[in-house]
Amino acid sequence: MAHKQISCFPILLFLVLSLTHLGTPFPSAYSQLDYYFYDQSCPRLQMIVKYGVWAAISNETRIAASLLRLHFHDCFVNGCDGSILLDDTNDFKGEKNALPNRNSARGFEVIESIKADVERACPSTVSCADILALAAREAVVLSGGPFWSVPLGRRDGLTASQKAANENLPGPFEPLENITAKFISKGLDIKDVVVLSGAHTIGFAQCFTFKNRLFNFKGSGKPDPRLDSSSLTNLQSMCPNKDASNTNLAPLDSPSPYTFDNSYYTSLVSNSGLLESDQALMGDSTAAALVNSYTYMAYLFNSDFAASMVKMGNVGVLTGKNGQIRKKCGSVN
Ligand code: HEM
Ligand SMILES: *[C@@H]1O[C@H](CO)[C@@H](O)[C@H](O)[C@H]1NC(C)=O
Ligand SMILES: *[C@@H]1O[C@H](CO)[C@@H](O)[C@H](O)[C@H]1NC(C)=O
């Protein structure tokens, strides 16, 4: 009897350990990263990041959007390796000054300040790439969006590439096929394009990123015929037809620019998408069907967004002994 109980123990232990992992999405598909990576080495990590993002949002609401975008722009260039955070050096031109980022990407100081807090609690332990992935999640949660567990264990890159940033990041004037091709080259798909474009439910764009739609669309001398007329009037007043308005800001999701919800998709259905690349989702039947479903199934958008963020956060990650754990996010050690 006693012998039987003892021999059962390893099996029970195994069952208990497997059960504790059941609640996490995609336990095996993303095996390079680990949900529990810093549980022993930096147990307060998630609290520190959460507080840092909360404090930054209390100071400026828009920073939530900026942090979410920063993670995306990190992942699409050399993978999610914190390369976007690096300043220019003698060896390389950094990504901060690439066309899609210059005078546009924001939130660097927030990540650097959270990193300093994390270094005080757990020196040389947590990568900047992981802090950025966690900050993006907190930004979404604090804006009213979904929570997801962030797989961790990314290491920081040793270099950055301005050229790759110019080539790999999608632009607002690109057709959907080109944008989709860029996502596919990162192991993502058309569904991820639709779902992750939903990030434009928060944040702002400068007028020059869509002004071509307001006055002289493709040389027609007329506005983009796909743009709803009341949105057009509204945008023309925010972005008058002169160069001085180029850096004025317009909300990507005008009904609720600070709330992570599904109204971005509702606007696309009513031809009120801000960027040409946003509205272009309605020009593809697969994409448009998804857009439609998200307008009446907010919960589906939330769970799909969480899943696509985990997927994006896994792009080209450095793990194990690759890369390093930076001491400061702006420079390699
Ligand atoms: C699908 C292709 C995409 C294109 C063409 C695109 C383009 C843009 C552009 C042009 C802006 C305005 C930048 C400025 O005026 O300074 C912007 C802002 C933003 N993008 Fe995207 N984006 C795309 C996908 C994404 C994805 C995948 C995410 C995140 C998962 C994202 C998150 C954001 C956010 C949150 C903002 C607002 C940032 C702020 O207010 O600081 N975008 N995007
Ligand atoms: C607060 O937000 C402003 C922009 O609105 C920014 O310039 C400033 O650096 C922020 N301060 C802190 C402490 O984050
Ligand atoms: C789209 O991709 C094609 C093929 O790579 C390229 O020739 C074209 O210039 C791209 N269009 C834009 C607007 O970037």
Tab-separated table of C-alpha atoms and ligand atoms in Angstrom:
chain	number	residue	atom	x	y	z
A	1	MET	CA	0.000	0.000	0.000
A	2	ALA	CA	2.676	2.451	1.121
A	3	HIS	CA	4.776	1.486	-1.862
A	4	LYS	CA	1.909	2.238	-4.238
A	5	GLN	CA	1.378	5.740	-2.839
A	6	ILE	CA	5.045	6.615	-3.182
A	7	SER	CA	5.195	5.498	-6.818
A	8	CYS	CA	2.103	7.573	-7.655
A	9	PHE	CA	3.672	10.759	-6.382
A	10	PRO	CA	5.742	11.695	-9.465
A	11	ILE	CA	2.686	11.186	-11.671
A	12	LEU	CA	0.545	13.410	-9.443
A	13	LEU	CA	3.249	16.054	-9.385
A	14	PHE	CA	3.434	15.930	-13.155
A	15	LEU	CA	-0.346	16.324	-13.431
A	16	VAL	CA	-0.394	19.291	-11.069
A	17	LEU	CA	2.442	20.991	-12.949
A	18	SER	CA	0.764	20.456	-16.333
A	19	LEU	CA	-2.572	21.723	-15.027
A	20	THR	CA	-1.031	24.963	-13.787
A	21	HIS	CA	0.080	25.646	-17.366
A	22	LEU	CA	-3.313	24.987	-18.940
A	23	GLY	CA	-4.601	28.515	-18.421
A	24	THR	CA	-1.967	30.114	-20.615
A	25	PRO	CA	-2.676	30.544	-24.326
A	26	PHE	CA	-0.365	28.771	-26.806
A	27	PRO	CA	1.797	26.992	-24.231
A	28	SER	CA	3.923	25.218	-26.832
A	29	ALA	CA	3.818	27.336	-29.992
A	30	TYR	CA	5.966	30.060	-28.417
A	31	SER	CA	8.317	27.840	-26.494
A	32	GLN	CA	11.294	30.183	-26.907
A	33	LEU	CA	9.726	32.577	-24.410
A	34	ASP	CA	8.328	31.769	-20.983
A	35	TYR	CA	5.445	33.218	-18.983
A	36	TYR	CA	7.331	32.655	-15.719
A	37	PHE	CA	10.763	33.834	-16.865
A	38	TYR	CA	11.360	36.441	-14.132
A	39	ASP	CA	9.158	34.934	-11.405
A	40	GLN	CA	12.209	34.017	-9.304
A	41	SER	CA	14.742	36.588	-10.528
A	42	CYS	CA	12.518	39.684	-10.496
A	43	PRO	CA	9.166	38.983	-8.859
A	44	ARG	CA	8.173	42.655	-8.680
A	45	LEU	CA	8.798	43.309	-12.391
A	46	GLN	CA	5.187	43.452	-13.527
A	47	MET	CA	4.179	45.738	-10.638
A	48	ILE	CA	7.052	48.114	-11.448
A	49	VAL	CA	6.128	48.316	-15.134
A	50	LYS	CA	2.446	48.724	-14.316
A	51	TYR	CA	3.181	51.604	-11.957
A	52	GLY	CA	5.530	53.273	-14.462
A	53	VAL	CA	2.969	53.133	-17.260
A	54	TRP	CA	0.218	54.288	-14.914
A	55	ALA	CA	2.291	57.300	-13.829
A	56	ALA	CA	3.135	58.178	-17.448
A	57	ILE	CA	-0.534	57.989	-18.479
A	58	SER	CA	-1.539	60.109	-15.470
A	59	ASN	CA	0.859	62.746	-16.803
A	60	GLU	CA	-0.204	62.422	-20.454
A	61	THR	CA	-3.034	60.161	-21.617
A	62	ARG	CA	-1.727	59.794	-25.163
A	63	ILE	CA	1.462	58.089	-23.998
A	64	ALA	CA	-0.468	54.782	-23.808
A	65	ALA	CA	-0.841	54.834	-27.602
A	66	SER	CA	2.778	55.843	-28.072
A	67	LEU	CA	4.035	52.917	-25.966
A	68	LEU	CA	1.897	50.427	-27.861
A	69	ARG	CA	3.252	51.696	-31.182
A	70	LEU	CA	6.838	51.647	-29.883
A	71	HIS	CA	6.598	47.902	-29.232
A	72	PHE	CA	5.249	47.336	-32.762
A	73	HIS	CA	8.057	49.397	-34.298
A	74	ASP	CA	10.568	47.452	-32.225
A	75	CYS	CA	9.264	44.035	-33.298
A	76	PHE	CA	9.136	44.803	-37.029
A	77	VAL	CA	12.814	45.794	-37.180
A	78	ASN	CA	15.357	43.092	-36.225
A	79	GLY	CA	12.668	41.450	-34.086
A	80	CYS	CA	11.507	42.467	-30.596
A	81	ASP	CA	15.013	43.167	-29.346
A	82	GLY	CA	14.780	46.726	-28.056
A	83	SER	CA	16.675	47.973	-31.112
A	84	ILE	CA	14.329	50.948	-31.545
A	85	LEU	CA	15.450	52.248	-28.143
A	86	LEU	CA	19.117	52.598	-29.151
A	87	ASP	CA	20.587	56.019	-29.871
A	88	ASP	CA	22.850	56.577	-32.884
A	89	THR	CA	26.487	55.532	-32.405
A	90	ASN	CA	29.664	55.628	-34.484
A	91	ASP	CA	28.920	52.050	-35.562
A	92	PHE	CA	25.300	52.396	-36.657
A	93	LYS	CA	22.527	54.865	-37.432
A	94	GLY	CA	19.723	54.079	-35.011
A	95	GLU	CA	16.050	53.539	-35.759
A	96	LYS	CA	14.835	56.587	-33.841
A	97	ASN	CA	15.621	58.739	-36.865
A	98	ALA	CA	14.200	56.418	-39.522
A	99	LEU	CA	11.381	58.028	-41.528
A	100	PRO	CA	8.485	56.259	-39.743
A	101	ASN	CA	9.947	57.144	-36.318
A	102	ARG	CA	11.549	60.571	-36.585
A	103	ASN	CA	9.409	63.220	-34.866
A	104	SER	CA	6.803	60.508	-34.480
A	105	ALA	CA	7.833	57.598	-32.234
A	106	ARG	CA	7.408	58.590	-28.583
A	107	GLY	CA	7.744	57.132	-25.099
A	108	PHE	CA	11.506	56.546	-24.984
A	109	GLU	CA	11.879	58.439	-21.694
A	110	VAL	CA	9.086	56.403	-20.120
A	111	ILE	CA	10.800	53.113	-20.976
A	112	GLU	CA	14.179	54.451	-19.796
A	113	SER	CA	12.651	55.556	-16.507
A	114	ILE	CA	10.886	52.208	-15.936
A	115	LYS	CA	14.147	50.460	-16.811
A	116	ALA	CA	15.933	52.489	-14.116
A	117	ASP	CA	13.300	51.417	-11.564
A	118	VAL	CA	13.648	47.779	-12.646
A	119	GLU	CA	17.463	48.001	-12.424
A	120	ARG	CA	17.172	49.207	-8.829
A	121	ALA	CA	15.006	46.205	-7.938
A	122	CYS	CA	16.790	43.551	-10.050
A	123	PRO	CA	20.090	44.714	-11.553
A	124	SER	CA	21.124	43.396	-14.991
A	125	THR	CA	18.247	40.933	-15.070
A	126	VAL	CA	15.396	42.214	-17.240
A	127	SER	CA	15.783	43.173	-20.898
A	128	CYS	CA	14.522	46.451	-22.352
A	129	ALA	CA	12.696	44.411	-25.008
A	130	ASP	CA	10.669	42.653	-22.281
A	131	ILE	CA	9.974	45.922	-20.459
A	132	LEU	CA	8.639	47.364	-23.728
A	133	ALA	CA	6.423	44.305	-24.345
A	134	LEU	CA	5.010	44.576	-20.803
A	135	ALA	CA	4.559	48.350	-21.079
A	136	ALA	CA	2.560	47.907	-24.306
A	137	ARG	CA	0.264	45.417	-22.543
A	138	GLU	CA	-0.206	47.745	-19.540
A	139	ALA	CA	-0.914	50.641	-21.898
A	140	VAL	CA	-3.723	48.653	-23.509
A	141	VAL	CA	-5.158	47.496	-20.172
A	142	LEU	CA	-5.060	50.996	-18.664
A	143	SER	CA	-6.832	52.322	-21.788
A	144	GLY	CA	-9.703	49.889	-21.197
A	145	GLY	CA	-8.512	47.078	-23.458
A	146	PRO	CA	-7.849	43.389	-22.813
A	147	PHE	CA	-5.245	41.868	-20.513
A	148	TRP	CA	-2.983	39.085	-21.759
A	149	SER	CA	-0.053	37.229	-20.250
A	150	VAL	CA	3.192	38.326	-21.893
A	151	PRO	CA	5.689	35.551	-22.631
A	152	LEU	CA	9.091	36.804	-21.435
A	153	GLY	CA	12.797	36.114	-21.779
A	154	ARG	CA	13.661	38.352	-24.737
A	155	ARG	CA	17.250	39.619	-24.802
A	156	ASP	CA	18.367	43.013	-26.055
A	157	GLY	CA	19.996	43.428	-29.459
A	158	LEU	CA	23.525	44.730	-29.879
A	159	THR	CA	22.759	46.876	-32.891
A	160	ALA	CA	20.017	48.797	-34.676
A	161	SER	CA	19.230	49.370	-38.333
A	162	GLN	CA	17.858	52.605	-39.710
A	163	LYS	CA	17.739	51.002	-43.149
A	164	ALA	CA	15.651	48.043	-41.920
A	165	ALA	CA	13.317	50.458	-40.118
A	166	ASN	CA	12.753	52.392	-43.347
A	167	GLU	CA	12.183	49.210	-45.319
A	168	ASN	CA	10.193	47.004	-42.920
A	169	LEU	CA	7.749	49.351	-41.211
A	170	PRO	CA	4.467	49.746	-43.091
A	171	GLY	CA	3.542	53.232	-44.305
A	172	PRO	CA	0.119	54.904	-44.508
A	173	PHE	CA	0.314	55.328	-48.291
A	174	GLU	CA	1.098	51.714	-49.034
A	175	PRO	CA	-1.586	49.487	-50.550
A	176	LEU	CA	-2.951	46.666	-48.390
A	177	GLU	CA	-1.088	44.035	-50.436
A	178	ASN	CA	2.245	45.657	-49.580
A	179	ILE	CA	1.366	46.004	-45.900
A	180	THR	CA	0.198	42.393	-45.782
A	181	ALA	CA	3.443	41.284	-47.459
A	182	LYS	CA	5.423	43.019	-44.704
A	183	PHE	CA	3.377	41.248	-42.026
A	184	ILE	CA	3.786	37.888	-43.784
A	185	SER	CA	7.543	38.392	-43.909
A	186	LYS	CA	7.402	38.566	-40.086
A	187	GLY	CA	5.426	35.336	-39.799
A	188	LEU	CA	2.125	37.176	-39.334
A	189	ASP	CA	-0.892	37.070	-41.646
A	190	ILE	CA	-3.777	39.115	-43.057
A	191	LYS	CA	-5.837	38.518	-39.923
A	192	ASP	CA	-3.015	39.994	-37.831
A	193	VAL	CA	-3.029	43.029	-40.136
A	194	VAL	CA	-6.726	43.604	-39.459
A	195	VAL	CA	-6.528	42.835	-35.738
A	196	LEU	CA	-3.364	44.799	-34.979
A	197	SER	CA	-4.546	47.775	-37.044
A	198	GLY	CA	-7.178	47.924	-34.299
A	199	ALA	CA	-4.401	49.476	-32.196
A	200	HIS	CA	-5.469	52.649	-34.001
A	201	THR	CA	-8.407	52.697	-31.596
A	202	ILE	CA	-6.092	54.920	-29.523
A	203	GLY	CA	-3.661	57.679	-30.385
A	204	PHE	CA	-3.078	60.392	-32.933
A	205	ALA	CA	-1.645	60.954	-36.397
A	206	GLN	CA	-0.037	64.056	-37.872
A	207	CYS	CA	-1.942	65.667	-40.738
A	208	PHE	CA	0.739	64.905	-43.320
A	209	THR	CA	0.049	61.174	-42.911
A	210	PHE	CA	-3.435	61.521	-44.454
A	211	LYS	CA	-3.726	65.056	-45.886
A	212	ASN	CA	-3.492	63.760	-49.445
A	213	ARG	CA	-6.992	62.368	-48.873
A	214	LEU	CA	-8.481	65.767	-47.988
A	215	PHE	CA	-7.696	68.035	-50.924
A	216	ASN	CA	-5.968	66.369	-53.844
A	217	PHE	CA	-6.313	62.607	-53.753
A	218	LYS	CA	-3.993	60.928	-56.278
A	219	GLY	CA	-3.773	64.110	-58.336
A	220	SER	CA	-7.555	64.312	-58.863
A	221	GLY	CA	-7.805	67.806	-57.357
A	222	LYS	CA	-10.582	66.311	-55.213
A	223	PRO	CA	-10.789	64.547	-51.840
A	224	ASP	CA	-10.668	60.753	-51.514
A	225	PRO	CA	-14.141	59.638	-52.665
A	226	ARG	CA	-14.039	56.869	-50.033
A	227	LEU	CA	-13.950	59.388	-47.174
A	228	ASP	CA	-17.290	60.140	-45.510
A	229	SER	CA	-18.303	63.781	-46.115
A	230	SER	CA	-18.773	64.905	-42.505
A	231	SER	CA	-15.414	63.342	-41.523
A	232	LEU	CA	-13.905	65.180	-44.475
A	233	THR	CA	-15.192	68.569	-43.354
A	234	ASN	CA	-14.015	67.934	-39.829
A	235	LEU	CA	-10.522	66.838	-40.942
A	236	GLN	CA	-10.159	69.732	-43.384
A	237	SER	CA	-10.675	72.131	-40.496
A	238	MET	CA	-8.039	70.323	-38.383
A	239	CYS	CA	-5.609	70.109	-41.299
A	240	PRO	CA	-5.980	73.204	-43.490
A	241	ASN	CA	-4.485	72.943	-46.974
A	242	LYS	CA	-1.136	74.526	-46.170
A	243	ASP	CA	2.208	73.111	-45.067
A	244	ALA	CA	1.930	74.773	-41.657
A	245	SER	CA	-0.731	72.220	-40.691
A	246	ASN	CA	1.421	69.170	-41.465
A	247	THR	CA	2.248	68.385	-37.866
A	248	ASN	CA	-1.196	69.116	-36.410
A	249	LEU	CA	-2.695	66.071	-34.747
A	250	ALA	CA	-5.932	64.246	-35.497
A	251	PRO	CA	-7.295	61.284	-33.523
A	252	LEU	CA	-6.962	57.918	-35.273
A	253	ASP	CA	-10.299	56.933	-33.704
A	254	SER	CA	-12.194	60.191	-33.296
A	255	PRO	CA	-15.161	58.805	-31.294
A	256	SER	CA	-12.813	57.696	-28.453
A	257	PRO	CA	-9.105	58.465	-28.967
A	258	TYR	CA	-8.095	57.433	-25.452
A	259	THR	CA	-10.286	54.349	-25.029
A	260	PHE	CA	-9.272	50.953	-26.325
A	261	ASP	CA	-12.561	49.776	-27.848
A	262	ASN	CA	-13.907	48.555	-31.195
A	263	SER	CA	-15.144	51.903	-32.546
A	264	TYR	CA	-12.140	51.997	-34.912
A	265	TYR	CA	-13.867	49.230	-36.878
A	266	THR	CA	-17.269	50.932	-36.799
A	267	SER	CA	-15.633	53.988	-38.346
A	268	LEU	CA	-14.115	51.899	-41.139
A	269	VAL	CA	-17.551	50.520	-42.022
A	270	SER	CA	-18.904	54.080	-42.232
A	271	ASN	CA	-15.972	55.237	-44.424
A	272	SER	CA	-14.476	57.344	-41.635
A	273	GLY	CA	-11.108	55.635	-41.291
A	274	LEU	CA	-8.357	58.229	-40.883
A	275	LEU	CA	-5.378	56.763	-42.750
A	276	GLU	CA	-5.677	55.518	-46.307
A	277	SER	CA	-4.163	52.258	-44.996
A	278	ASP	CA	-6.926	51.981	-42.362
A	279	GLN	CA	-9.749	52.466	-44.865
A	280	ALA	CA	-8.048	50.069	-47.304
A	281	LEU	CA	-9.028	47.171	-45.031
A	282	MET	CA	-12.553	47.565	-46.436
A	283	GLY	CA	-11.263	46.990	-49.964
A	284	ASP	CA	-10.390	43.338	-49.348
A	285	SER	CA	-13.197	40.836	-48.764
A	286	THR	CA	-11.370	38.753	-46.143
A	287	ALA	CA	-10.280	41.834	-44.211
A	288	ALA	CA	-13.668	43.547	-44.526
A	289	ALA	CA	-15.473	40.473	-43.175
A	290	LEU	CA	-13.265	40.550	-40.068
A	291	VAL	CA	-13.749	44.299	-39.673
A	292	ASN	CA	-17.508	43.745	-39.791
A	293	SER	CA	-17.408	40.994	-37.187
A	294	TYR	CA	-15.424	43.189	-34.774
A	295	THR	CA	-18.040	45.950	-34.973
A	296	TYR	CA	-20.590	43.749	-33.208
A	297	MET	CA	-18.305	41.362	-31.292
A	298	ALA	CA	-16.127	43.554	-29.118
A	299	TYR	CA	-15.128	40.532	-27.021
A	300	LEU	CA	-13.860	38.757	-30.137
A	301	PHE	CA	-11.724	41.768	-31.073
A	302	ASN	CA	-10.318	41.833	-27.539
A	303	SER	CA	-9.329	38.171	-27.529
A	304	ASP	CA	-8.002	38.258	-31.102
A	305	PHE	CA	-5.995	41.394	-30.304
A	306	ALA	CA	-4.430	39.711	-27.288
A	307	ALA	CA	-3.514	36.656	-29.387
A	308	SER	CA	-2.017	38.753	-32.208
A	309	MET	CA	0.010	40.809	-29.735
A	310	VAL	CA	1.535	37.615	-28.327
A	311	LYS	CA	2.321	36.548	-31.894
A	312	MET	CA	3.856	39.919	-32.770
A	313	GLY	CA	5.811	39.911	-29.494
A	314	ASN	CA	7.465	36.675	-30.563
A	315	VAL	CA	8.850	38.008	-33.861
A	316	GLY	CA	12.602	37.476	-34.184
A	317	VAL	CA	13.289	37.392	-30.458
A	318	LEU	CA	16.782	36.835	-29.087
A	319	THR	CA	16.886	34.290	-26.263
A	320	GLY	CA	19.332	32.242	-24.217
A	321	LYS	CA	22.870	33.555	-24.572
A	322	ASN	CA	22.144	35.747	-27.623
A	323	GLY	CA	22.176	39.513	-27.240
A	324	GLN	CA	22.515	40.970	-23.758
A	325	ILE	CA	20.624	42.549	-20.867
A	326	ARG	CA	21.265	46.258	-21.337
A	327	LYS	CA	21.877	48.431	-18.295
A	328	LYS	CA	20.306	51.399	-20.055
A	329	CYS	CA	17.899	51.046	-22.955
A	330	GLY	CA	19.452	53.806	-25.072
A	331	SER	CA	22.850	52.132	-25.469
A	332	VAL	CA	24.496	48.707	-25.511
A	333	ASN	CA	26.619	47.813	-22.488
B	1	HEM	C1	-0.887	48.126	-40.600
B	1	HEM	C2	-0.028	49.066	-40.902
B	1	HEM	C3	0.146	50.328	-40.110
B	1	HEM	C4	0.355	51.558	-40.629
B	1	HEM	C5	0.447	51.918	-42.098
B	1	HEM	C6	0.438	52.473	-39.523
B	1	HEM	C7	0.681	53.828	-39.639
B	1	HEM	C8	0.611	54.741	-38.616
B	1	HEM	C9	0.778	56.164	-38.762
B	1	HEM	C10	1.098	56.877	-40.060
B	1	HEM	C11	0.606	56.718	-37.541
B	1	HEM	C12	0.696	58.214	-37.203
B	1	HEM	C13	2.150	58.570	-36.894
B	1	HEM	C14	2.377	60.077	-36.819
B	1	HEM	O1	1.579	60.829	-37.376
B	1	HEM	O2	3.365	60.504	-36.194
B	1	HEM	C15	0.329	55.653	-36.617
B	1	HEM	C16	0.072	55.834	-35.277
B	1	HEM	C17	-0.138	54.789	-34.403
B	1	HEM	N1	-0.004	53.447	-34.677
B	1	HEM	FE1	0.078	52.615	-36.512
B	1	HEM	N2	0.280	51.785	-38.358
B	1	HEM	C18	0.103	50.467	-38.651
B	1	HEM	C19	-0.022	49.433	-37.752
B	1	HEM	C20	0.023	49.580	-36.388
B	1	HEM	C21	0.143	48.502	-35.449
B	1	HEM	C22	0.296	47.034	-35.840
B	1	HEM	C23	0.138	49.057	-34.206
B	1	HEM	C24	0.272	48.393	-32.862
B	1	HEM	C25	0.008	47.132	-32.627
B	1	HEM	C26	-0.009	50.478	-34.381
B	1	HEM	C27	-0.152	51.388	-33.366
B	1	HEM	C28	-0.252	52.751	-33.542
B	1	HEM	C29	-0.628	53.667	-32.480
B	1	HEM	C30	-1.072	53.275	-31.080
B	1	HEM	C31	-0.524	54.956	-33.008
B	1	HEM	C32	-0.728	56.292	-32.272
B	1	HEM	C33	0.596	56.682	-31.627
B	1	HEM	C34	0.578	57.966	-30.811
B	1	HEM	O3	-0.454	58.614	-30.650
B	1	HEM	O4	1.675	58.333	-30.329
B	1	HEM	N3	-0.046	50.769	-35.703
B	1	HEM	N4	0.355	54.458	-37.287
B	2	LIG	C1	4.606	64.693	-19.068
B	2	LIG	O1	4.077	64.870	-20.369
B	2	LIG	C2	4.698	65.896	-21.136
B	2	LIG	C3	3.952	65.981	-22.472
B	2	LIG	O2	2.612	66.256	-22.269
B	2	LIG	C4	6.154	65.564	-21.347
B	2	LIG	O3	6.786	66.600	-22.076
B	2	LIG	C5	6.829	65.393	-20.010
B	2	LIG	O4	8.153	64.930	-20.213
B	2	LIG	C6	6.076	64.349	-19.169
B	2	LIG	N1	6.656	64.282	-17.836
B	2	LIG	C7	6.912	63.129	-17.244
B	2	LIG	C8	7.498	63.207	-15.889
B	2	LIG	O5	6.687	62.058	-17.763
B	3	LIG	C1	4.260	48.000	-53.290
B	3	LIG	O1	5.121	46.910	-53.571
B	3	LIG	C2	5.559	46.862	-54.918
B	3	LIG	C3	6.305	45.569	-55.109
B	3	LIG	O2	7.258	45.385	-54.096
B	3	LIG	C4	6.414	48.118	-55.181
B	3	LIG	O3	6.888	48.117	-56.523
B	3	LIG	C5	5.572	49.366	-54.932
B	3	LIG	O4	6.381	50.525	-55.060
B	3	LIG	C6	4.961	49.334	-53.534
B	3	LIG	N1	4.042	50.442	-53.387
B	3	LIG	C7	4.172	51.383	-52.453
B	3	LIG	C8	3.191	52.496	-52.492
B	3	LIG	O5	5.031	51.340	-51.590
